[in-house]
Amino acid sequence: MMFARAAVMLTSLVWTTLGVAQPESPLALDALEVTGTHLGREAGMDPLVSFDRNTLRNSGHATLGEFLQALPMMSGSPLGTSVNQRGSGGAVSRGIESVELRGLGSRRTLVLINGRRMLAGGNGAAGVVDLASIPVALVERVEVLTTSASVAYGADAIAGVVNVITRSDVDGVEVSARVSQTDSGDGDVLDLSAVTGRRLGSTWLSGGVSLFDQAAVGRGDRDFSSQWLTVDGPANAIVPTGSSAPPNGRFRTSDGNVTLIDGEDGDSPDDFRPFINDGPDTDRFNFNPFEDLVQDSRRVSAFGSLRHDLSPSLSLFAEALFQQRDSDTQIAPLPFFTNRLDGVTVSADNIYNPFGEEISDARRRLVEGGPRRFAQDNQLWRVVIGADGLVADWQWETSLSYGRNEVEQRQSGDLRRDRVALALGPSFISGDGVATCGTEAAPVVGCVPLNLFGGPGSITDDMLAYAGIADLIDTQQNEETTFGFDLRRELLRLPAGPVPFAAGISLRDARAEDRPDTQTQAGNTTGAARQRTRGEFDSREVFAEVGIPLLAGRSGVHALGVELGLRAVDYSNFDAETVFDVSALYQPVRSVTLRAGYAEAFRAPTVGELFGGATEANPIVEDPCADFSQLGQPQVDRCIAQGVPSDGSFDQTGNETPTLGGGNPALAPEQAQSFTAGVVYSPSGWPGLRVSLDYFDIRIEDGIAALGANTVLEQCLETGSALFCDRIDRHPDGSITQIRTALQNTAEETARGLDLDVQYAHTTSWGRWQHRLLISRVLEREVRSFQGAQPFVGEGQYDPDLFGVIPEWKGRYALAWSQDRWLAGYGLEWIDALTDSGGEVAPGTDYRIGSRLYHDLHAGLTTPQNLRVTLGIANATDRSPPFIPNGGERTTEESAYRLLGRTYWLRLNLAL
């Protein structure tokens, strides 16, 4: 109903405008959208960086998301299309590509297309925009606003805004092909596109298609990822590690943890020896060679736009985007743990149990079933219709946009919990010599007993056929409808200049759903259980902005002005929000600009955060209560209070620990305040030079966060607070039953730092030269899990729970040269050294992670037939990612560093 009224309003406005007397010649209407404001002025008041299409295409990065995340103002650990990243419930990244300004999380960076909100993609209800859904062929330029912008755009623009401006100047046909391959002969990427545009009378039409095909690369294909590594001892010696569920099994018996001796058949206890948990001869299983480092992914996109001038001051426009993505991800064979499955043990009367006692903790890697696979089928639609024009002195624009994203994921390689319980229960050999579940008095018809003890090959096809699931099918969707109406004009003219004014309304309806397979919802798999997520919210918003010139053209004051903005939002699920911002600009002379701004911002919880179903996961955790000798007496007492035996007999037998997360309908929006101050220098005596230096300070309250399991344990022992300790459940022997990690509004976060942007363009007899240097310095990045808690420090650190990669320094330099038909360029990306100070994998470590420099080169030629041929080398010095102990089985942070080594690429562009 809300959007039906909006559509009527749009139609009425168009007809009203047609009824107004129009000028005889077209008017040059200014664009209503300038990133960061609706006032229609030039950039300068706010810190903004912009990159054109050529910069993106020649950067050495294959996708928009990769390019953006490599920028100095980006950090953290966002999802990437090339990365097999694990998510809640043991799932994997569904091929989405996201970015994080300031490492504050992808949900706090608002993504726009042509100034309008882009719907979330990928995993249903996650609330993260998939930048991979925006083809590179569609992009004209990208603008990154590095300050809060909730007044201009509403929720989510806490860290800033990424605004993708699409192409509108295509006249004719352009065909492009880009191919790349690594120095190792793998990692092939093919990117084909065709774009066309033409004016037909008063109508401008443009459209295009794009194909992106990325081949898989395995972890075993790279030295840095082929073996799961960790550190050991005070010298941080790098040693192999792995899963506690190896193919030979690990069984907790009355004699301790044992594993099968190689070559034995497992019929007798003598066939087993003590399990070696760590060290160079560990029995832990290295599953990395089974897993993808880069996902196999194919994306087919179609896009188009239309603009029709009904009169010189009234135009209609439309935009459309469709994408079909198919991704296939391989991960290791199923790790089977009876201690993770309620009611599942190996009966003492199971025919394959050689120990004659019940085994409640049996672990086995089911290599007979082969690697597990996740196949994702993702479709996205986005349509925008609207109009803009001039009524009297008012410039206006109205639009209605609708977007929908649907995902189906098929997972193979899991088992049914109910059937496994029967297959590991009592069994016997029937009179005809067939292994049968149950007892002779009560056989279980159709059940095939499962042999965990005989090593690789002992689990037969019949066993897997009975206990296994053909496919688990999950479906997700995101849907968003937005209506906007904006107008602006000059209210009056003061001696110092005009007073621009802008105002508008926005209506938004967001819906999302994550529907796991019925077996997953029932908890009837050997994987993590996950309940259905479904919900929606809507908002009604109004805003106003005004610019006030104070002085101009005086001695010592070339220009002085302020801008004020206010937005009020009424949500269906939360209390109303009102945010305010103010910015000021002072130019003592034309070449020097001083600017400052203060802004309030907010982020509304996503559907997933509000209504997310209960989700199980099994992160890697080192339980500090397993070793009293490393704890003070207060910490020991807190362990005992949780149920750990007071004699210190508890010994952690495995570090993969159950956690239970989910949504929280009582969540409120996050609140933020940001302050920026900067200087811009453009000397008139040095044409082409522009230098800007900006300071930023972002403070977030009521942050929505789910603390990592290791953090919950550490804070419980450190503070004794019920906020943490009550989240930990333990068995009578002291082992952890589960850690509850539900979302809450308790976090406080801070991000402070500096951004430097130096641009210089000049022409010599040797051609046209363009230089760009970007450097970001993080002065402070902190998280407090609740008021009064000890802060977690992020600057210069790696923390897999809270921050990801937060280098103190990060930089990018680009040089572009062109003359006549020739072009060439060089790029450098620098990530400063870090310290890994411990996490869930290796708590207590203090490991230095070396800095990284990446060098990119390209050169090209445009022929007289308008064919441009460009050759490039990305990561020319073949730098591998650094080893990070708490990177887990990934051994590094895949979203921050380049994974595949030296890569060669060729691009052909033909203009017709």
Short mmCIF file of N, CA and C in Angstrom, two decimals, residues 551-559 586-589:
data_model
loop_
_atom_site.label_atom_id
_atom_site.label_comp_id
_atom_site.label_asym_id
_atom_site.label_seq_id
_atom_site.Cartn_x
_atom_site.Cartn_y
_atom_site.Cartn_z
N LEU A 551 30.86 34.17 3.92
CA LEU A 551 31.71 35.24 3.40
C LEU A 551 32.35 34.78 2.10
N ALA A 552 32.69 35.73 1.25
CA ALA A 552 33.38 35.40 0.01
C ALA A 552 34.02 36.65 -0.56
N GLY A 553 35.16 36.44 -1.23
CA GLY A 553 35.81 37.52 -1.95
C GLY A 553 36.40 38.60 -1.08
N ARG A 554 36.78 38.26 0.15
CA ARG A 554 37.41 39.24 1.02
C ARG A 554 38.86 38.87 1.27
N SER A 555 39.57 39.82 1.79
CA SER A 555 40.97 39.57 2.12
C SER A 555 41.04 38.48 3.19
N GLY A 556 41.77 37.41 2.87
CA GLY A 556 41.90 36.30 3.81
C GLY A 556 40.71 35.37 3.82
N VAL A 557 39.68 35.69 3.04
CA VAL A 557 38.50 34.82 2.97
C VAL A 557 38.05 34.74 1.52
N HIS A 558 38.57 33.74 0.82
CA HIS A 558 38.08 33.53 -0.54
C HIS A 558 36.65 32.97 -0.49
N ALA A 559 36.41 32.03 0.48
CA ALA A 559 35.07 31.47 0.65
C ALA A 559 34.95 30.91 2.05
N TYR A 586 36.30 26.47 4.56
CA TYR A 586 36.95 27.78 4.60
C TYR A 586 38.12 27.77 3.63
N GLN A 587 38.10 28.74 2.72
CA GLN A 587 39.19 28.92 1.78
C GLN A 587 39.82 30.30 2.02
N PRO A 588 40.97 30.35 2.67
CA PRO A 588 41.62 31.66 2.84
C PRO A 588 42.05 32.22 1.48
N VAL A 589 42.49 31.33 0.60
CA VAL A 589 42.78 31.67 -0.79
C VAL A 589 42.23 30.54 -1.65
#
